[in-house]
């Protein structure tokens, strides 16, 4: 599908709880398909178990979005007004408190694209929508915890590195991430 066709038939909409089974499938396909050049098979499977997952708080808040092409979920991602930087429900231990939009950055969260639709502008489209929504809610900057495959995309969209993170997972695997920030 060419970019021109993609522009004609796509839709961004808020995710619902009914979407979770399809989002979970997309997440696994995305991580396994797009992370192989950056992470070992052990790191990928461990991250799927302990970090990468659906954060239902984003769905409750109405800040998690689905990118559909002809009613096929090709990508997803969102922004958050809450403190968590990354991870699904299985990664969070405490209640996710609200951020102060005057002094803190909104969080960009859980971007996943189906490998069959990678590098077609889906991540950029969702990010643009997230930026608009965060700005409309009083935020002037964005922060995210990028996986290594995502770093080039986020840099191309104006994010800059602020810290390297090594997440030690429950089974001893280590996952490298990059904390990034952008003014909006």
CSV table of N, CA and C in Angstrom, one decimal:
chain,number,residue,atom,x,y,z
A,1,UNK,N,0.8,-1.2,0.0
A,1,UNK,CA,0.0,0.0,0.0
A,1,UNK,C,0.9,1.2,0.0
A,2,UNK,N,0.6,2.1,-0.9
A,2,UNK,CA,1.5,3.4,-0.9
A,2,UNK,C,1.0,4.3,0.1
A,3,UNK,N,1.9,5.3,0.4
A,3,UNK,CA,1.6,6.3,1.4
A,3,UNK,C,0.3,7.1,1.0
A,4,UNK,N,0.1,7.3,-0.3
A,4,UNK,CA,-1.1,8.0,-0.7
A,4,UNK,C,-2.3,7.2,-0.3
A,5,UNK,N,-2.3,5.9,-0.6
A,5,UNK,CA,-3.5,5.1,-0.2
A,5,UNK,C,-3.7,5.1,1.3
A,6,UNK,N,-2.5,5.0,2.0
A,6,UNK,CA,-2.6,5.0,3.5
A,6,UNK,C,-3.3,6.3,4.0
A,7,UNK,N,-3.0,7.4,3.4
A,7,UNK,CA,-3.6,8.7,3.8
A,7,UNK,C,-5.1,8.7,3.5
A,8,UNK,N,-5.6,8.0,2.5
A,8,UNK,CA,-7.0,8.0,2.1
A,8,UNK,C,-7.9,7.1,3.0
A,9,UNK,N,-7.3,6.0,3.6
A,9,UNK,CA,-8.1,5.0,4.2
A,9,UNK,C,-7.8,4.8,5.7
A,10,UNK,N,-7.1,5.7,6.4
A,10,UNK,CA,-6.8,5.5,7.8
A,10,UNK,C,-7.7,6.2,8.7
A,11,UNK,N,-7.7,5.8,9.9
A,11,UNK,CA,-8.5,6.4,11.0
A,11,UNK,C,-7.7,6.3,12.3
A,12,UNK,N,-7.7,7.3,13.1
A,12,UNK,CA,-7.2,7.2,14.5
A,12,UNK,C,-8.4,7.4,15.4
A,13,UNK,N,-8.5,6.4,16.3
A,13,UNK,CA,-9.6,6.5,17.3
A,13,UNK,C,-9.1,6.1,18.6
A,14,UNK,N,-9.9,6.4,19.7
A,14,UNK,CA,-9.5,6.0,21.0
A,14,UNK,C,-9.7,4.5,21.2
A,15,UNK,N,-8.8,3.9,21.9
A,15,UNK,CA,-8.9,2.5,22.1
A,15,UNK,C,-10.0,2.2,23.2
A,16,UNK,N,-10.6,1.1,23.1
A,16,UNK,CA,-11.6,0.7,24.1
A,16,UNK,C,-11.1,-0.6,24.8
A,17,UNK,N,-11.8,-1.0,25.9
A,17,UNK,CA,-11.4,-2.2,26.6
A,17,UNK,C,-11.7,-3.4,25.7
A,18,UNK,N,-12.7,-3.3,24.7
A,18,UNK,CA,-13.0,-4.4,23.8
A,18,UNK,C,-11.8,-4.6,22.8
A,19,UNK,N,-11.0,-3.6,22.6
A,19,UNK,CA,-9.9,-3.7,21.7
A,19,UNK,C,-8.7,-4.5,22.3
A,20,UNK,N,-8.7,-4.7,23.6
A,20,UNK,CA,-7.5,-5.2,24.3
A,20,UNK,C,-7.0,-6.6,23.7
A,21,UNK,N,-7.8,-7.5,23.4
A,21,UNK,CA,-7.3,-8.8,22.8
A,21,UNK,C,-6.5,-8.5,21.5
A,22,UNK,N,-7.0,-7.7,20.6
A,22,UNK,CA,-6.3,-7.4,19.4
A,22,UNK,C,-5.1,-6.5,19.6
A,23,UNK,N,-5.1,-5.6,20.6
A,23,UNK,CA,-3.9,-4.8,20.9
A,23,UNK,C,-2.8,-5.7,21.5
A,24,UNK,N,-3.2,-6.7,22.3
A,24,UNK,CA,-2.2,-7.6,22.8
A,24,UNK,C,-1.5,-8.4,21.7
A,25,UNK,N,-2.3,-8.8,20.7
A,25,UNK,CA,-1.7,-9.6,19.6
A,25,UNK,C,-0.8,-8.7,18.8
A,26,UNK,N,-1.2,-7.4,18.5
A,26,UNK,CA,-0.4,-6.5,17.8
A,26,UNK,C,0.9,-6.2,18.5
A,27,UNK,N,0.8,-6.0,19.8
A,27,UNK,CA,2.0,-5.7,20.7
A,27,UNK,C,3.1,-6.8,20.5
A,28,UNK,N,2.7,-8.1,20.6
A,28,UNK,CA,3.6,-9.2,20.5
A,28,UNK,C,4.2,-9.3,19.1
A,29,UNK,N,3.4,-9.1,18.0
A,29,UNK,CA,3.9,-9.1,16.7
A,29,UNK,C,4.9,-8.0,16.5
A,30,UNK,N,4.6,-6.8,17.0
A,30,UNK,CA,5.4,-5.6,16.8
A,30,UNK,C,6.8,-5.9,17.5
A,31,UNK,N,6.7,-6.3,18.8
A,31,UNK,CA,8.0,-6.4,19.5
A,31,UNK,C,8.8,-7.6,18.9
A,32,UNK,N,8.2,-8.7,18.6
A,32,UNK,CA,9.0,-9.8,18.1
A,32,UNK,C,9.5,-9.5,16.7
A,33,UNK,N,8.7,-8.8,15.9
A,33,UNK,CA,9.1,-8.5,14.5
A,33,UNK,C,10.0,-7.3,14.3
A,34,UNK,N,10.0,-6.3,15.2
A,34,UNK,CA,10.7,-5.1,14.9
A,34,UNK,C,11.9,-4.9,15.9
A,35,UNK,N,12.1,-5.8,16.9
A,35,UNK,CA,13.1,-5.6,17.9
A,35,UNK,C,14.3,-6.5,17.7
A,36,UNK,N,14.2,-7.5,16.7
A,36,UNK,CA,15.3,-8.5,16.6
A,36,UNK,C,16.7,-8.0,16.3
A,37,UNK,N,16.8,-6.8,15.7
A,37,UNK,CA,18.1,-6.3,15.4
A,37,UNK,C,18.7,-5.6,16.6
A,38,UNK,N,17.9,-5.4,17.6
A,38,UNK,CA,18.4,-4.6,18.8
A,38,UNK,C,18.4,-5.4,20.1
A,39,UNK,N,17.6,-6.4,20.2
A,39,UNK,CA,17.5,-7.2,21.4
A,39,UNK,C,17.7,-8.7,21.1
A,40,UNK,N,18.2,-9.4,22.1
A,40,UNK,CA,18.2,-10.9,21.9
A,40,UNK,C,16.9,-11.5,22.0
A,41,UNK,N,16.7,-12.7,21.6
A,41,UNK,CA,15.4,-13.4,21.8
A,41,UNK,C,15.0,-13.5,23.3
A,42,UNK,N,16.0,-13.7,24.1
A,42,UNK,CA,15.7,-13.7,25.6
A,42,UNK,C,15.2,-12.4,26.1
A,43,UNK,N,15.8,-11.3,25.7
A,43,UNK,CA,15.4,-10.0,26.1
A,43,UNK,C,14.0,-9.7,25.6
A,44,UNK,N,13.7,-10.0,24.4
A,44,UNK,CA,12.4,-9.8,23.8
A,44,UNK,C,11.3,-10.5,24.6
A,45,UNK,N,11.5,-11.8,24.8
A,45,UNK,CA,10.5,-12.6,25.5
A,45,UNK,C,10.3,-12.1,27.0
A,46,UNK,N,11.4,-11.8,27.6
A,46,UNK,CA,11.4,-11.3,29.0
A,46,UNK,C,10.6,-9.9,29.0
A,47,UNK,N,10.9,-9.1,28.1
A,47,UNK,CA,10.3,-7.8,28.0
A,47,UNK,C,8.8,-7.9,27.8
A,48,UNK,N,8.4,-8.9,26.9
A,48,UNK,CA,7.0,-9.1,26.7
A,48,UNK,C,6.3,-9.6,28.0
A,49,UNK,N,7.0,-10.4,28.8
A,49,UNK,CA,6.4,-10.9,30.0
A,49,UNK,C,6.4,-9.8,31.1
A,50,UNK,N,7.4,-9.1,31.3
A,50,UNK,CA,7.6,-8.2,32.5
A,50,UNK,C,7.3,-6.7,32.2
A,51,UNK,N,7.5,-6.2,31.0
A,51,UNK,CA,7.3,-4.8,30.8
A,51,UNK,C,6.2,-4.4,29.7
A,52,UNK,N,6.4,-4.9,28.5
A,52,UNK,CA,5.5,-4.6,27.4
A,52,UNK,C,4.2,-5.2,27.6
A,53,UNK,N,3.2,-4.4,27.7
A,53,UNK,CA,1.8,-4.8,27.8
A,53,UNK,C,0.9,-3.6,27.7
A,54,UNK,N,-0.4,-3.9,27.8
A,54,UNK,CA,-1.4,-2.8,27.7
A,54,UNK,C,-1.5,-2.2,29.1
A,55,UNK,N,-1.4,-0.9,29.1
A,55,UNK,CA,-1.7,-0.1,30.4
A,55,UNK,C,-3.1,0.4,30.3
A,56,UNK,N,-4.0,-0.3,31.0
A,56,UNK,CA,-5.4,0.0,31.0
A,56,UNK,C,-5.8,1.3,31.5
A,57,UNK,N,-4.9,2.0,32.3
A,57,UNK,CA,-5.1,3.3,32.7
A,57,UNK,C,-5.2,4.3,31.5
A,58,UNK,N,-4.4,4.1,30.5
A,58,UNK,CA,-4.4,4.9,29.3
A,58,UNK,C,-5.8,4.8,28.6
A,59,UNK,N,-6.3,3.6,28.6
A,59,UNK,CA,-7.6,3.4,28.0
A,59,UNK,C,-8.7,4.1,28.8
A,60,UNK,N,-8.6,3.9,30.1
A,60,UNK,CA,-9.6,4.6,31.0
A,60,UNK,C,-9.5,6.1,30.8
A,61,UNK,N,-8.3,6.6,30.7
A,61,UNK,CA,-8.2,8.1,30.5
A,61,UNK,C,-8.5,8.6,29.2
A,62,UNK,N,-8.7,7.7,28.2
A,62,UNK,CA,-9.1,8.1,26.8
A,62,UNK,C,-7.9,8.6,26.1
A,63,UNK,N,-6.7,8.2,26.5
A,63,UNK,CA,-5.5,8.8,25.8
A,63,UNK,C,-4.6,7.7,25.1
A,64,UNK,N,-5.3,6.6,24.8
A,64,UNK,CA,-4.6,5.5,24.0
A,64,UNK,C,-5.3,5.4,22.7
A,65,UNK,N,-4.6,5.4,21.6
A,65,UNK,CA,-5.2,5.4,20.3
A,65,UNK,C,-4.8,4.3,19.4
A,66,UNK,N,-5.7,4.0,18.5
A,66,UNK,CA,-5.6,2.9,17.5
A,66,UNK,C,-5.5,3.6,16.2
A,67,UNK,N,-4.6,3.1,15.4
A,67,UNK,CA,-4.5,3.5,14.0
A,67,UNK,C,-5.0,2.4,13.1
A,68,UNK,N,-6.1,2.6,12.4
A,68,UNK,CA,-6.8,1.6,11.6
A,68,UNK,C,-6.6,1.9,10.1
A,69,UNK,N,-6.3,0.9,9.4
A,69,UNK,CA,-6.4,1.0,7.9
A,69,UNK,C,-7.4,0.0,7.4
A,70,UNK,N,-8.5,0.5,6.8
A,70,UNK,CA,-9.6,-0.4,6.4
A,70,UNK,C,-10.0,-1.4,7.5
A,71,UNK,N,-10.2,-0.8,8.7
A,71,UNK,CA,-10.6,-1.5,9.9
A,71,UNK,C,-9.7,-2.6,10.4
A,72,UNK,N,-8.4,-2.5,10.0
A,72,UNK,CA,-7.3,-3.4,10.5
A,72,UNK,C,-6.5,-2.5,11.4
A,73,UNK,N,-6.2,-3.0,12.6
A,73,UNK,CA,-5.4,-2.3,13.6
A,73,UNK,C,-3.9,-2.5,13.1
A,74,UNK,N,-3.4,-1.4,12.6
A,74,UNK,CA,-2.0,-1.4,12.1
A,74,UNK,C,-1.0,-0.8,13.1
A,75,UNK,N,-1.5,-0.1,14.1
A,75,UNK,CA,-0.6,0.5,15.1
A,75,UNK,C,-1.4,1.1,16.2
A,76,UNK,N,-0.7,1.4,17.3
A,76,UNK,CA,-1.3,2.0,18.5
A,76,UNK,C,-0.3,2.8,19.3
A,77,UNK,N,-0.7,3.7,20.1
A,77,UNK,CA,0.2,4.4,20.9
A,77,UNK,C,-0.7,5.5,21.7
A,78,UNK,N,0.0,6.1,22.6
A,78,UNK,CA,-0.8,7.1,23.4
A,78,UNK,C,0.1,8.1,24.2
A,79,UNK,N,-0.6,8.9,24.9
A,79,UNK,CA,0.1,9.8,25.8
A,79,UNK,C,-0.6,9.7,27.1
A,80,UNK,N,0.1,10.2,28.2
A,80,UNK,CA,-0.4,10.1,29.5
A,80,UNK,C,-0.2,11.3,30.3
A,81,UNK,N,-1.1,11.7,31.1
A,81,UNK,CA,-1.0,12.7,32.1
A,81,UNK,C,-0.6,12.2,33.5
A,82,UNK,N,-0.1,10.9,33.4
A,82,UNK,CA,0.3,10.2,34.7
A,82,UNK,C,1.8,10.0,34.7
A,83,UNK,N,2.3,9.6,35.9
A,83,UNK,CA,3.7,9.6,36.2
A,83,UNK,C,4.5,8.4,35.5
A,84,UNK,N,3.8,7.3,35.2
A,84,UNK,CA,4.5,6.1,34.6
A,84,UNK,C,5.1,6.5,33.3
A,85,UNK,N,6.4,6.1,33.1
A,85,UNK,CA,7.1,6.4,31.9
A,85,UNK,C,7.0,5.3,30.8
A,86,UNK,N,6.9,4.1,31.3
A,86,UNK,CA,6.7,2.9,30.3
A,86,UNK,C,6.2,1.7,31.1
A,87,UNK,N,5.7,0.8,30.3
A,87,UNK,CA,5.3,-0.5,30.9
A,87,UNK,C,3.8,-0.7,30.9
A,88,UNK,N,3.4,-1.9,30.8
A,88,UNK,CA,1.9,-2.3,30.9
A,88,UNK,C,1.5,-2.5,32.3
A,89,UNK,N,0.3,-3.0,32.5
A,89,UNK,CA,-0.3,-3.2,33.8
A,89,UNK,C,0.6,-4.1,34.7
A,90,UNK,N,1.3,-5.1,34.1
A,90,UNK,CA,2.1,-6.0,34.8
A,90,UNK,C,3.4,-5.4,35.4
A,91,UNK,N,3.7,-4.2,34.9
A,91,UNK,CA,5.0,-3.5,35.3
A,91,UNK,C,4.7,-2.5,36.4
A,92,UNK,N,3.5,-2.0,36.5
A,92,UNK,CA,3.2,-1.0,37.5
A,92,UNK,C,2.9,-1.6,38.9
A,93,UNK,N,3.5,-0.9,39.9
A,93,UNK,CA,3.3,-1.4,41.2
A,93,UNK,C,2.4,-0.5,42.1
A,94,UNK,N,2.4,0.8,41.8
A,94,UNK,CA,1.7,1.7,42.6
A,94,UNK,C,0.6,2.4,41.8
A,95,UNK,N,-0.3,3.2,42.4
A,95,UNK,CA,-1.2,4.0,41.7
A,95,UNK,C,-0.5,5.0,40.9
A,96,UNK,N,-0.9,5.2,39.7
A,96,UNK,CA,-0.3,6.1,38.7
A,96,UNK,C,-0.8,7.5,39.0
A,97,UNK,N,-0.1,8.4,39.7
A,97,UNK,CA,-0.6,9.7,40.0
A,97,UNK,C,-0.5,10.7,38.8
A,98,UNK,N,-1.2,11.7,38.9
A,98,UNK,CA,-1.3,12.7,37.8
A,98,UNK,C,0.0,13.6,37.9
A,99,UNK,N,0.3,14.1,36.7
A,99,UNK,CA,1.4,15.0,36.5
A,99,UNK,C,0.9,16.4,36.5
A,100,UNK,N,1.8,17.4,36.8
A,100,UNK,CA,1.4,18.8,36.8
A,100,UNK,C,1.8,19.3,35.4
A,101,UNK,N,0.9,19.7,34.5
A,101,UNK,CA,1.2,20.1,33.2
A,101,UNK,C,2.1,21.3,33.1
A,102,UNK,N,2.1,22.1,34.2
A,102,UNK,CA,2.9,23.4,34.2
A,102,UNK,C,4.3,23.0,34.4
A,103,UNK,N,4.7,22.0,35.2
A,103,UNK,CA,6.1,21.8,35.5
A,103,UNK,C,6.6,20.4,35.0
A,104,UNK,N,5.7,19.6,34.5
A,104,UNK,CA,6.2,18.2,34.1
A,104,UNK,C,5.8,17.9,32.7
A,105,UNK,N,6.5,17.0,32.1
A,105,UNK,CA,6.2,16.5,30.7
A,105,UNK,C,5.2,15.4,30.7
A,106,UNK,N,4.3,15.5,29.7
A,106,UNK,CA,3.3,14.4,29.4
A,106,UNK,C,4.2,13.2,29.0
A,107,UNK,N,3.7,12.0,29.2
A,107,UNK,CA,4.4,10.8,28.8
A,107,UNK,C,3.8,10.3,27.5
A,108,UNK,N,4.7,9.9,26.6
A,108,UNK,CA,4.4,9.2,25.4
A,108,UNK,C,4.5,7.8,25.7
A,109,UNK,N,3.5,7.0,25.4
A,109,UNK,CA,3.5,5.6,25.9
A,109,UNK,C,3.1,4.6,24.9
A,110,UNK,N,3.7,3.4,25.0
A,110,UNK,CA,3.2,2.2,24.3
A,110,UNK,C,2.9,2.3,22.8
A,111,UNK,N,3.9,2.7,22.1
A,111,UNK,CA,3.7,2.8,20.6
A,111,UNK,C,4.2,1.4,20.0
A,112,UNK,N,3.3,0.8,19.3
A,112,UNK,CA,3.5,-0.4,18.6
A,112,UNK,C,2.9,-0.4,17.2
A,113,UNK,N,3.7,-0.9,16.2
A,113,UNK,CA,3.2,-0.9,14.8
A,113,UNK,C,3.3,-2.4,14.3
A,114,UNK,N,2.3,-2.8,13.7
A,114,UNK,CA,2.4,-4.2,13.1
A,114,UNK,C,3.6,-4.2,12.1
A,115,UNK,N,4.4,-5.2,12.1
A,115,UNK,CA,5.6,-5.3,11.2
A,115,UNK,C,5.2,-5.1,9.7
A,116,UNK,N,4.0,-5.6,9.3
A,116,UNK,CA,3.6,-5.4,7.9
A,116,UNK,C,3.3,-4.0,7.5
A,117,UNK,N,3.2,-3.1,8.5
A,117,UNK,CA,2.9,-1.7,8.2
A,117,UNK,C,4.0,-0.8,8.7
A,118,UNK,N,5.1,-1.3,9.1
A,118,UNK,CA,6.2,-0.5,9.6
A,118,UNK,C,6.8,0.4,8.5
A,119,UNK,N,7.3,1.5,9.0
A,119,UNK,CA,7.9,2.5,8.1
A,119,UNK,C,7.0,3.1,7.0
A,120,UNK,N,5.8,3.3,7.4
A,120,UNK,CA,4.8,4.0,6.5
A,120,UNK,C,4.2,5.2,7.1
A,121,UNK,N,4.7,5.7,8.2
A,121,UNK,CA,4.3,7.0,8.8
A,121,UNK,C,3.2,6.8,9.9
A,122,UNK,N,2.9,5.6,10.3
A,122,UNK,CA,1.9,5.3,11.3
A,122,UNK,C,2.3,5.9,12.6
A,123,UNK,N,3.5,5.6,13.0
A,123,UNK,CA,4.0,6.2,14.3
A,123,UNK,C,4.0,7.7,14.3
A,124,UNK,N,4.4,8.3,13.2
A,124,UNK,CA,4.3,9.8,13.1
A,124,UNK,C,2.9,10.3,13.2
A,125,UNK,N,2.0,9.6,12.6
A,125,UNK,CA,0.6,10.1,12.7
A,125,UNK,C,0.0,10.0,14.1
A,126,UNK,N,0.3,8.9,14.8
A,126,UNK,CA,-0.2,8.8,16.1
A,126,UNK,C,0.5,9.8,17.0
A,127,UNK,N,1.8,10.0,16.8
A,127,UNK,CA,2.6,11.0,17.6
A,127,UNK,C,2.0,12.4,17.4
A,128,UNK,N,1.7,12.7,16.2
A,128,UNK,CA,1.2,14.1,15.9
A,128,UNK,C,-0.1,14.2,16.7
A,129,UNK,N,-1.0,13.2,16.7
A,129,UNK,CA,-2.2,13.3,17.4
A,129,UNK,C,-2.0,13.4,18.9
A,130,UNK,N,-1.1,12.6,19.4
A,130,UNK,CA,-0.7,12.7,20.9
A,130,UNK,C,-0.2,14.1,21.3
A,131,UNK,N,0.6,14.6,20.4
A,131,UNK,CA,1.2,16.0,20.7
A,131,UNK,C,0.0,17.0,20.8
A,132,UNK,N,-0.9,16.9,19.8
A,132,UNK,CA,-2.0,17.9,19.8
A,132,UNK,C,-2.8,17.7,21.1
A,133,UNK,N,-3.1,16.5,21.5
A,133,UNK,CA,-3.9,16.2,22.7
A,133,UNK,C,-3.2,16.7,24.0
A,134,UNK,N,-1.9,16.4,24.1
A,134,UNK,CA,-1.2,16.8,25.3
A,134,UNK,C,-1.1,18.3,25.4
A,135,UNK,N,-0.9,18.9,24.3
A,135,UNK,CA,-0.8,20.4,24.3
A,135,UNK,C,-2.2,21.0,24.6
A,136,UNK,N,-3.2,20.4,24.1
A,136,UNK,CA,-4.6,20.9,24.5
A,136,UNK,C,-4.9,20.7,25.9
A,137,UNK,N,-4.2,19.8,26.6
A,137,UNK,CA,-4.4,19.6,28.0
A,137,UNK,C,-3.4,20.3,28.9
A,138,UNK,N,-2.7,21.3,28.3
A,138,UNK,CA,-1.8,22.2,29.0
A,138,UNK,C,-0.3,21.8,29.2
A,139,UNK,N,0.1,20.7,28.5
A,139,UNK,CA,1.5,20.3,28.6
A,139,UNK,C,2.3,21.0,27.5
A,140,UNK,N,3.6,21.3,27.9
A,140,UNK,CA,4.4,22.0,26.9
A,140,UNK,C,5.6,21.1,26.5
A,141,UNK,N,5.7,19.9,27.1
A,141,UNK,CA,6.8,19.0,26.7
A,141,UNK,C,6.3,17.6,26.9
A,142,UNK,N,7.1,16.7,26.2
A,142,UNK,CA,6.8,15.3,26.2
A,142,UNK,C,8.0,14.5,26.6
A,143,UNK,N,7.8,13.4,27.3
A,143,UNK,CA,8.9,12.5,27.7
A,143,UNK,C,8.5,11.1,27.4
A,144,UNK,N,9.5,10.3,27.1
A,144,UNK,CA,9.2,8.9,26.8
A,144,UNK,C,10.4,8.0,27.1
A,145,UNK,N,10.1,6.7,27.3
A,145,UNK,CA,11.2,5.7,27.5
A,145,UNK,C,11.2,4.9,26.2
A,146,UNK,N,12.1,5.2,25.3
A,146,UNK,CA,12.2,4.6,24.0
A,146,UNK,C,12.9,3.2,24.0
A,147,UNK,N,12.4,2.3,23.3
A,147,UNK,CA,13.1,1.0,23.0
A,147,UNK,C,14.2,1.4,22.0
A,148,UNK,N,15.2,0.6,21.8
A,148,UNK,CA,16.2,0.9,20.9
A,148,UNK,C,15.7,1.0,19.4
A,149,UNK,N,14.8,0.1,19.0
A,149,UNK,CA,14.3,0.3,17.6
A,149,UNK,C,13.5,1.6,17.4
A,150,UNK,N,13.0,2.2,18.5
A,150,UNK,CA,12.2,3.4,18.3
A,150,UNK,C,13.0,4.7,18.4
A,151,UNK,N,14.3,4.6,18.9
A,151,UNK,CA,15.1,5.8,19.0
A,151,UNK,C,15.2,6.6,17.7
A,152,UNK,N,15.6,6.0,16.6
A,152,UNK,CA,15.7,6.8,15.4
A,152,UNK,C,14.4,7.5,15.0
A,153,UNK,N,13.3,6.9,15.1
A,153,UNK,CA,12.0,7.6,14.8
A,153,UNK,C,11.8,8.8,15.7
A,154,UNK,N,12.0,8.6,17.0
A,154,UNK,CA,11.8,9.7,18.0
A,154,UNK,C,12.7,10.8,17.7
A,155,UNK,N,14.0,10.5,17.4
A,155,UNK,CA,15.0,11.6,17.1
A,155,UNK,C,14.5,12.3,15.9
A,156,UNK,N,14.0,11.6,14.9
A,156,UNK,CA,13.6,12.3,13.6
A,156,UNK,C,12.3,13.2,13.9
A,157,UNK,N,11.6,12.9,15.0
A,157,UNK,CA,10.5,13.7,15.3
A,157,UNK,C,10.8,14.8,16.4
A,158,UNK,N,12.1,15.0,16.6
A,158,UNK,CA,12.5,16.1,17.5
A,158,UNK,C,12.8,15.8,18.9
A,159,UNK,N,12.7,14.5,19.3
A,159,UNK,CA,13.1,14.2,20.7
A,159,UNK,C,14.6,14.2,20.8
A,160,UNK,N,15.1,14.4,22.0
A,160,UNK,CA,16.5,14.3,22.3
A,160,UNK,C,16.7,13.4,23.5
A,161,UNK,N,17.9,12.7,23.5
A,161,UNK,CA,18.2,11.8,24.6
A,161,UNK,C,18.5,12.6,25.8
A,162,UNK,N,18.1,12.0,27.0
A,162,UNK,CA,18.4,12.7,28.2
A,162,UNK,C,19.1,11.7,29.2
A,163,UNK,N,18.8,10.4,29.0
A,163,UNK,CA,19.4,9.4,29.9
A,163,UNK,C,19.3,8.0,29.2
A,164,UNK,N,20.3,7.1,29.5
A,164,UNK,CA,20.2,5.7,29.1
A,164,UNK,C,19.6,5.0,30.4
A,165,UNK,N,18.7,4.0,30.1
A,165,UNK,CA,18.1,3.3,31.2
A,165,UNK,C,18.4,1.8,30.9
A,166,UNK,N,18.8,1.1,32.0
A,166,UNK,CA,18.9,-0.4,31.9
A,166,UNK,C,18.0,-0.9,32.9
A,167,UNK,N,16.9,-1.5,32.3
A,167,UNK,CA,15.8,-2.1,33.2
A,167,UNK,C,16.2,-3.6,33.4
A,168,UNK,N,16.4,-3.9,34.7
A,168,UNK,CA,16.7,-5.3,35.0
A,168,UNK,C,15.4,-6.0,35.3
A,169,UNK,N,15.1,-7.0,34.5
A,169,UNK,CA,13.8,-7.7,34.6
A,169,UNK,C,13.8,-8.8,35.6
A,170,UNK,N,12.7,-9.2,36.0
A,170,UNK,CA,12.6,-10.2,37.1
A,170,UNK,C,13.3,-11.5,36.9
A,171,UNK,N,13.6,-11.9,35.6
A,171,UNK,CA,14.3,-13.1,35.3
A,171,UNK,C,15.8,-12.8,35.1
A,172,UNK,N,16.3,-11.6,35.4
A,172,UNK,CA,17.7,-11.3,35.2
A,172,UNK,C,18.1,-10.7,33.9
A,173,UNK,N,17.2,-10.7,32.9
A,173,UNK,CA,17.5,-10.1,31.6
A,173,UNK,C,17.6,-8.6,31.8
A,174,UNK,N,18.4,-8.0,31.0
A,174,UNK,CA,18.5,-6.5,31.0
A,174,UNK,C,18.0,-5.9,29.7
A,175,UNK,N,17.2,-4.9,29.8
A,175,UNK,CA,16.7,-4.3,28.6
A,175,UNK,C,17.1,-2.8,28.6
A,176,UNK,N,17.8,-2.4,27.5
A,176,UNK,CA,18.2,-1.0,27.4
A,176,UNK,C,17.1,-0.2,26.8
A,177,UNK,N,16.9,1.0,27.4
A,177,UNK,CA,15.9,1.9,26.9
A,177,UNK,C,16.6,3.3,26.9
A,178,UNK,N,16.0,4.3,26.3
A,178,UNK,CA,16.5,5.6,26.3
A,178,UNK,C,15.4,6.6,26.7
A,179,UNK,N,15.7,7.4,27.7
A,179,UNK,CA,14.7,8.4,28.1
A,179,UNK,C,15.0,9.6,27.2
A,180,UNK,N,13.9,10.1,26.6
A,180,UNK,CA,13.9,11.2,25.6
A,180,UNK,C,12.9,12.2,26.0
A,181,UNK,N,13.1,13.4,25.5
A,181,UNK,CA,12.2,14.6,25.8
A,181,UNK,C,12.1,15.5,24.6
A,182,UNK,N,11.0,16.2,24.5
A,182,UNK,CA,10.7,17.1,23.4
A,182,UNK,C,9.8,18.2,23.9
A,183,UNK,N,10.1,19.4,23.5
A,183,UNK,CA,9.2,20.6,23.8
A,183,UNK,C,8.2,20.6,22.7
A,184,UNK,N,6.9,21.0,23.1
A,184,UNK,CA,5.9,21.1,22.1
A,184,UNK,C,5.2,22.5,22.1
